[in-house]
Structure formats: C-alpha cells, structure tokens
XYZ file of C-alpha atoms in Angstrom:
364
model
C -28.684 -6.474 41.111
C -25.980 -6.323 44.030
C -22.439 -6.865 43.242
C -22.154 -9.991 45.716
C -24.861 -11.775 42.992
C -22.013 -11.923 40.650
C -19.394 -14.783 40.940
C -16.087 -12.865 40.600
C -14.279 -16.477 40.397
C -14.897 -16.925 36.961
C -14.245 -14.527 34.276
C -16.680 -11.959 33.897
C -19.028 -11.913 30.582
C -21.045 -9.032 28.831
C -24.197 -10.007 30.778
C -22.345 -9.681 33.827
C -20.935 -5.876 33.080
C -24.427 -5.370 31.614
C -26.315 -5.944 34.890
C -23.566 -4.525 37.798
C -23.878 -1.295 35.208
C -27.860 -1.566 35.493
C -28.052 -1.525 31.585
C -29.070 -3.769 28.564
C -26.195 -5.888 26.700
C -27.150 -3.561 23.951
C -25.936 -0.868 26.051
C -22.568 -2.306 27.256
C -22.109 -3.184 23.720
C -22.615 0.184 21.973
C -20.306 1.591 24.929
C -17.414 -0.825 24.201
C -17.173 -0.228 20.640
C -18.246 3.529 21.116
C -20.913 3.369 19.048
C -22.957 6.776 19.650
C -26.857 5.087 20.286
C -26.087 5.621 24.042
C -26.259 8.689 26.529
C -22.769 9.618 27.610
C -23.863 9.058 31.612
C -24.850 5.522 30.040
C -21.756 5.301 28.521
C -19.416 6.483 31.732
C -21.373 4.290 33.825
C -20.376 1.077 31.697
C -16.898 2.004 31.558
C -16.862 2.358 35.206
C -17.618 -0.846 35.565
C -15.712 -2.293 33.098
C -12.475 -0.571 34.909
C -13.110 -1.279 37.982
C -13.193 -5.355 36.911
C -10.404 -5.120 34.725
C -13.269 -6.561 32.302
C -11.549 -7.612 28.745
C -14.055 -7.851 25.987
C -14.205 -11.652 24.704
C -14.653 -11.404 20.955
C -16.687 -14.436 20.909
C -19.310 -12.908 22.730
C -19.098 -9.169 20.758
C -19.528 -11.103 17.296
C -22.413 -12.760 18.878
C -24.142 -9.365 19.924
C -23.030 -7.429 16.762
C -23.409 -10.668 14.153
C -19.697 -9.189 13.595
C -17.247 -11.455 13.413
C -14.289 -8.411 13.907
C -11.914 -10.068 11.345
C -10.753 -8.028 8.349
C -8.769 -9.846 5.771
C -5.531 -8.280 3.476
C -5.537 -10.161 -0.048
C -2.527 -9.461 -1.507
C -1.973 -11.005 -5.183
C -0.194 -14.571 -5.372
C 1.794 -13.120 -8.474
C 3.811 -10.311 -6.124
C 7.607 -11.141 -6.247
C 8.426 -12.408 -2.868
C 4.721 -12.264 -1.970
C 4.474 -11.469 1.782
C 7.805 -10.567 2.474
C 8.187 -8.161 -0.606
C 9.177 -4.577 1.412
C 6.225 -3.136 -0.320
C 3.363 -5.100 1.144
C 4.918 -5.798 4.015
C 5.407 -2.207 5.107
C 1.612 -1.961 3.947
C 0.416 -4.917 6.530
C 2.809 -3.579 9.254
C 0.416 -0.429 9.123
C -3.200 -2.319 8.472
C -1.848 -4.740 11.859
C -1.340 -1.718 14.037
C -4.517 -0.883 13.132
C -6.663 -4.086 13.476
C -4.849 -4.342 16.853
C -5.335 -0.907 18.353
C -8.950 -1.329 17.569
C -9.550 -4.602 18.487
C -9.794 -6.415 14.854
C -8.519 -9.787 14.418
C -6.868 -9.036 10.740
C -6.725 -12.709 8.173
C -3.890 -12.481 5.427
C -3.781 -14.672 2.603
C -2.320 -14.518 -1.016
C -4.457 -15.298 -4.091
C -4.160 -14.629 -7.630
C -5.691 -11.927 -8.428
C -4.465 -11.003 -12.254
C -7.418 -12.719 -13.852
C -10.928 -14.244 -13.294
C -10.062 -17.590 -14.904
C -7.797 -17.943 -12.293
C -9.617 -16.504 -9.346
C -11.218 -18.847 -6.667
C -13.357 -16.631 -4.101
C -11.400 -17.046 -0.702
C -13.261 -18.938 1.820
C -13.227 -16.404 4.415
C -15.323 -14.177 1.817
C -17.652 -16.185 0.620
C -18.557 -17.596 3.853
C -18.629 -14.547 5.701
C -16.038 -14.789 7.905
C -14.526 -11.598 7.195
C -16.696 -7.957 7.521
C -14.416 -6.532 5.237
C -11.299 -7.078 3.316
C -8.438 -4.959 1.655
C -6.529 -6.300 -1.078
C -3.386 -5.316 -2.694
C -1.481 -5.619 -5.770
C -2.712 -5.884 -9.725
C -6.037 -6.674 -9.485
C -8.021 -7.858 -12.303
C -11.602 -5.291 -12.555
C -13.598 -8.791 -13.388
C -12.188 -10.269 -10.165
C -12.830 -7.300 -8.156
C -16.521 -7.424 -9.572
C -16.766 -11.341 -8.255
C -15.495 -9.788 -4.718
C -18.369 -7.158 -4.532
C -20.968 -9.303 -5.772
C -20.877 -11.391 -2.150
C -21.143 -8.755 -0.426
C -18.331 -7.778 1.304
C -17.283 -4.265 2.063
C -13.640 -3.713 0.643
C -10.841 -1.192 -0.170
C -8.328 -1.710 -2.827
C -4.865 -0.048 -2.336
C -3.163 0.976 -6.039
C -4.917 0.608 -9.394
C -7.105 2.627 -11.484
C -10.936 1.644 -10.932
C -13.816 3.167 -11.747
C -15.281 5.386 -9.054
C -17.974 2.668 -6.844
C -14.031 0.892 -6.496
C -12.938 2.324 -2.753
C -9.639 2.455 -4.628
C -6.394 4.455 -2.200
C -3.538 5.264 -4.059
C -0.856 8.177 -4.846
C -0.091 10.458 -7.259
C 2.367 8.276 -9.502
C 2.214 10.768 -12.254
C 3.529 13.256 -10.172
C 6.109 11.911 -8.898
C 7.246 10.313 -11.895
C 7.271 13.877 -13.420
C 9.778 14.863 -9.890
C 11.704 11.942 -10.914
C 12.492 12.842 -14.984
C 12.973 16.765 -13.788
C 15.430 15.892 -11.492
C 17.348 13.491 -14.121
C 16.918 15.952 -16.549
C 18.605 18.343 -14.730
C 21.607 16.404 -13.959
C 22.275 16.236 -17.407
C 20.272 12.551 -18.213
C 18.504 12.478 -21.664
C 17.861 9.040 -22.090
C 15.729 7.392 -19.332
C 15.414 3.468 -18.998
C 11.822 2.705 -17.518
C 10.688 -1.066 -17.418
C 7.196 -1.678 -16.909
C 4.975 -4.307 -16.255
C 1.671 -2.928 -15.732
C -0.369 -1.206 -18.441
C -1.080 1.186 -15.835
C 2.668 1.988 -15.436
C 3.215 2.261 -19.011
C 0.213 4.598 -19.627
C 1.603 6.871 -16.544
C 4.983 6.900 -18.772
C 3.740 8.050 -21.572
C 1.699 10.579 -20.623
C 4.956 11.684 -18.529
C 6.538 11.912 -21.853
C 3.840 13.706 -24.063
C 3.549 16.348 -21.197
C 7.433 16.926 -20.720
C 7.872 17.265 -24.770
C 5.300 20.022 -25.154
C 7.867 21.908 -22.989
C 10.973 22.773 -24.877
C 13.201 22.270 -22.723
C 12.771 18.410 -22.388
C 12.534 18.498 -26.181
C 15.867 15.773 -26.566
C 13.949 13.417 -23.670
C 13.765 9.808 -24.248
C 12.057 7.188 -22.490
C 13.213 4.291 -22.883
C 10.129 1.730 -22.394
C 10.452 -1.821 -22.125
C 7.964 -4.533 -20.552
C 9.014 -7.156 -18.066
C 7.045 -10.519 -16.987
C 7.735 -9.725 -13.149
C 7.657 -13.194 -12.554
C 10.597 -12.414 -10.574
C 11.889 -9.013 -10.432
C 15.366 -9.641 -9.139
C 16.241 -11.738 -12.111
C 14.117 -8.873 -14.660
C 16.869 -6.466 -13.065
C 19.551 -8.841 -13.949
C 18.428 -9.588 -17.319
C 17.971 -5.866 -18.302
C 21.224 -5.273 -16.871
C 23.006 -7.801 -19.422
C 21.248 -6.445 -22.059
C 22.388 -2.880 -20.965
C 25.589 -4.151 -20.869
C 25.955 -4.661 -25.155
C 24.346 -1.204 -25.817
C 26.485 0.853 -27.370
C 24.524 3.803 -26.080
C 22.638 2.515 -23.165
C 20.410 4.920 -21.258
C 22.008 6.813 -18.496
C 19.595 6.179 -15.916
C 16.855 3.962 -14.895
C 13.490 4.079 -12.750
C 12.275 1.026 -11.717
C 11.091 -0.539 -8.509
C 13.202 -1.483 -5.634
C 13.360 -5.051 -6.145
C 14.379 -4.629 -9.869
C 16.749 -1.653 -9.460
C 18.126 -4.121 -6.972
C 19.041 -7.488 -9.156
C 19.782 -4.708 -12.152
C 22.616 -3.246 -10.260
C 23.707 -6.044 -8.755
C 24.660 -7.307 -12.319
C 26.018 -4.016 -13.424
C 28.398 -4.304 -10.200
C 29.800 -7.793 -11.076
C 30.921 -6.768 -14.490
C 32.899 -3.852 -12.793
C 30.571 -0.990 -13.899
C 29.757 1.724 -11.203
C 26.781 3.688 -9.772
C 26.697 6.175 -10.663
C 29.600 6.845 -12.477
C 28.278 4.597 -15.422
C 24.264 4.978 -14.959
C 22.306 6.386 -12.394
C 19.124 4.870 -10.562
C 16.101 5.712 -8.946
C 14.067 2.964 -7.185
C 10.682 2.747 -4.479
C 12.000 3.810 -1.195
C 12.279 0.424 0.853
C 15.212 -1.606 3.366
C 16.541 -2.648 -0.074
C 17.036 0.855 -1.160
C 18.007 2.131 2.180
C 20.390 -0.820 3.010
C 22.042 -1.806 -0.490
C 25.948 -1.520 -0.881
C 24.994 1.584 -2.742
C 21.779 3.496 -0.749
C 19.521 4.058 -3.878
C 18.097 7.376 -4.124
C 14.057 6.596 -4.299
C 10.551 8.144 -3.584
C 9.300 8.008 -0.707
C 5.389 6.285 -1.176
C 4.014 6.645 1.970
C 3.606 2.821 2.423
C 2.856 2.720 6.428
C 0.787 5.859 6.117
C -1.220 3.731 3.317
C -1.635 1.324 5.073
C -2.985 2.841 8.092
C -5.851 5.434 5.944
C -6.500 2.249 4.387
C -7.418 -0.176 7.502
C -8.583 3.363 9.552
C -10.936 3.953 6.613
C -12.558 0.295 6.158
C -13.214 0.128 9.913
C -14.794 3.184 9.694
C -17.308 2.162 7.087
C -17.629 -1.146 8.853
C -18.879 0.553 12.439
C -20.666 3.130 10.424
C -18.246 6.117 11.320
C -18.063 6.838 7.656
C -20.365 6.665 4.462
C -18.976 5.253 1.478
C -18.829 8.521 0.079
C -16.397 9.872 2.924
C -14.332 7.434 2.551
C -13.757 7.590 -0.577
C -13.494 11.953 -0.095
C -10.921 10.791 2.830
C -8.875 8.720 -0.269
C -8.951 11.454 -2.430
C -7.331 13.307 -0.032
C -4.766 11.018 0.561
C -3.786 11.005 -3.262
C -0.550 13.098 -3.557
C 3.219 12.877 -5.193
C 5.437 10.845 -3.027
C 8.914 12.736 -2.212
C 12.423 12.315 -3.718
C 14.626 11.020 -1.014
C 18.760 11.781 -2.618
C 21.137 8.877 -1.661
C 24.276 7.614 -3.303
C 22.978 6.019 -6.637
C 22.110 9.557 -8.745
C 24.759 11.830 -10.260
C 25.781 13.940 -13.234
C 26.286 12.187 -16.745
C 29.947 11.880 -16.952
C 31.190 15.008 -18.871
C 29.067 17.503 -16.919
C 29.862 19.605 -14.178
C 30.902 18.481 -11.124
C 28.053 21.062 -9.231
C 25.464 20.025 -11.825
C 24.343 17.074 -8.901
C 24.110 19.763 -6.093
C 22.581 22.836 -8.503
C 19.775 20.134 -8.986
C 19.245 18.569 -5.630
C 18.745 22.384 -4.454
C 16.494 23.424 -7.467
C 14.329 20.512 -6.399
C-alpha cells in the first residue's frame, strides 16, 4: 500500500494507520495502548506513522477493536454531606480525572446510595456494561458491594474495612489518630471530644483509647464519644457546639472532620468563645481548614495522592499491567498515617505554660 492510496481529506481511521504502517489493526492497536504483544520495531514503526499524520485515536473505533468501552465510573455515596462538592471527594476526583485524562479514559461520575442494599439500585452504566471498571467512595454497605461484584465489573473501593477479595485503598487512621491524642496530650488536653458516625470510626477510637491507657502516662485520658446522623455535618457541628456550650466541664478539644469542625466552631464563635483559648480543634486537612477565619490545624490524608494510586491502579488491572494481587500489594503499600499539619486552632489548656504549645509541636 502507497501513501497516495490513502485519502488524506478525511480524517484518518485505525485501518488507515494500520495499512501506511504495513501492519494488522491488531498491531496499531496493541501499539497505541502499549500493550506489550508487539515487537518494539512493530511498535516504532506504528508510531511513526501515527506522528507523522498527527493521527488522534477515535475512541469509537478503539472500543470497537478492544470490546472496551474506555469509561471508568467514580460512585460516590448519595448520603455524603455536600455530595460532589464536599472537599473530600472532590480532591479525590480531581486526582482519578487527571488520570482518566492522561491515559485516555473517559471517567462517568454519579452519586448513589450506597449505605444499604434495600436502598441500592445497580447503576445503569454497571449493569449494562458501559463502564470497564468503577471506583466508588464513601460508606459503603459490604451487601451492596457484593451486588457490584456479582455483574462483573472490576472495581476499587477507596476507605472502609473489607474483607481481603475487596480492592479496598485506604490510610492508616489509627495511626494518625494516635499522632493526633499524643499531640493533645501533650499540650496539656485530657478530655478529648470525638463525634463519630461510622462504626468504623468509633471502633478506631476505642482501640485508640485501650492502647493509650495501658501506657501510664495517658492514664487521666478521656474520650469523649458521641454519634452523629451526618445528615448534614455543618449543622452536627453546630448542634454539638450548643450542647458544648451548657457543659460545665466541656472537653478541651475536639477531632472531627472538616466540615463538622467547621459548623462546630462557627457556633462557638457567635457566642463569643475563642479558638483556642476556650477549646482547641483538629479537623481533615481541606480549603475549609486551610481557608477558615481561624486555619484549623488538621492531618494531612493524602486525598489527590489517593486518588491518583486509586485510578493508576484500576487501569492497570483493566489493561492487564497488574494482577489483582499487585494491586492490592501496591494498596498495602499505600496504607500509612497521614501527617499533622499545626495552624492556628491548637494550643495549651488555659493554665499551662505558655511554651507547652511549642515543647509539643517540636517533640512531634
């Protein structure tokens, strides 16, 4: 085949590349999406051609020669506060679009309750097909994460504690709630307020606890645990706050989440009490806690990073890169404490020393 057989009016196709290269569609197909089935003068030959035509790869036809369709879908849970645009996810999908884009992945994102089966209706995109894989975020029910696997579909959960044929990426909360208490601890807090709305969250807490009080120097710790509906967490934070308010020996600090810390000290500032002259806080590292009138002093969670193992990961099981079981070594690498970042909203228990705030931040 000469080059003048080809009509260089219209856009060029796969067939096209596949005979100015001399080579199957298979061939131009496997090169494109650098799959390894093809000799690397094969391979250089393709790409040759594809440069010098300034060919761009219609996904149409590359789902018809891969029966891919090169969509990935992000679930996230309909009951997330804020849903899409809570800082959490949304720092999450930022990641998983980079991604999809720099390797050519149309990504789907849609928002479903996930909490429980009864609830549950199997996405379209899923049950159809229309998706090669799919990572979802957010509490996530084990029966409805059973209902995804059973069409099919190849999929990565981020958060959550699954058992082990659950491609499950998450970090060391336990950890890092440990950094959290020593660091309070240290500035002189004794009694911690920690709302919870998970089970998972309130199992983490108390095993926090039983470890710290087997060491005696935590032995006057108290957690303070109390369950929220998170139906919306700004409002939780104001309603904890109020109640905090009519203590009359309210816990010194809290640990929460970003949105909650949030509405909590927004209510705590309205009625003229300070941060954190009156109680200090420690949120999840987000624009809220980086922005706020007071910068909240919060762990870092490696939410981008998450996102990107995550979406790296799945596409790598998808285009055979990876076996299940690597991925899921690569995730248990990931798994680690996220990192204290200090800002304005931690500081000694009134009464203390003024260098207690510093003495810890440095023993840290």
């Amino acid at each position: 085949m000469i080059e003048g057989e080809i009509d260089e009016k219209r856009p060029l196709k796969i067939g096209d590349i596949a005979k100015l290269a001399g080579v199957s569609i298979s061939a131009v197909s496997a090169a494109l999406n650098n799959r390894p089935q093809i000799s690397r003068a094969t391979r250089e030959r393709v790409l040759g051609v594809v440069d010098k035509y300034h060919y761009v790869p219609q996904r149409s036809a590359r789902a018809l020669s891969t029966r891919k369709s090169f969509q990935i879908g992000f679930l996230i849970s309909s009951k997330v506060t804020l849903g899409l645009a809570n800082s959490y996810f949304s720092s999450i999908l930022s990641a998983i679009a980079e991604v999809c884009k720099r390797r050519d992945y149309h990504l789907v994102v849609t928002t479903y309750d996930l909490s429980m089966l009864n609830n549950f209706i199997i996405p379209v995109n899923i049950w159809q097909r229309n998706v090669d894989g799919l990572i979802a975020a957010g509490a996530t029910d084990l029966t409805v994460i059973r209902k995804i696997q059973d069409t099919g579909t190849p999929f990565v959960i981020i958060g959550g504690d699954y058992p082990d044929d659950v491609l499950s990426l998450k970090s060391d909360s336990y950890s890092t709630l440990l950094k959290i208490i020593a660091y309070l601890y240290r500035l002189g807090h004794r009694k911690l307020l920690v709302p919870y709305h998970y089970q998972d969250t309130m199992t983490v807490y108390q095993q926090a606890l039983r470890t710290l009080k087997m060491d005696r120097r935590y032995h006057d710790l108290e957690l303070c645990l109390a369950f929220y509906s998170a139906v919306d967490e700004f409002i939780d934070g104001e309603i904890f706050a109020e109640g905090w308010l009519h203590q009359l020996e309210p816990p010194t600090a809290l640990i929460a989440n970003d949105q909650f810390c949030t509405g909590f000290l927004r209510h705590l500032l309205r009625h003229g009490k300070r941060c954190p002259d009156h109680i200090s806080i420690v949120a999840s590292d987000s624009a809220l806690s980086r922005q706020g009138i007071i910068p909240l002093t919060a762990t870092d969670d490696l939410l981008y990073e998450t996102g990107t193992t995550a979406a790296e990961n799945l596409l790598d099981l998808l285009e055979g890169r990876k076996s299940r079981e690597e991925v899921r070594q690569a995730f248990l690498a990931f798994y680690r404490a996220g990192e204290l970042i200090m800002r304005d909203s931690t500081g000694p228990v009134p009464g203390t020393s003024a260098g207690q705030r510093t003495a810890a931040v440095n023993e840290d």
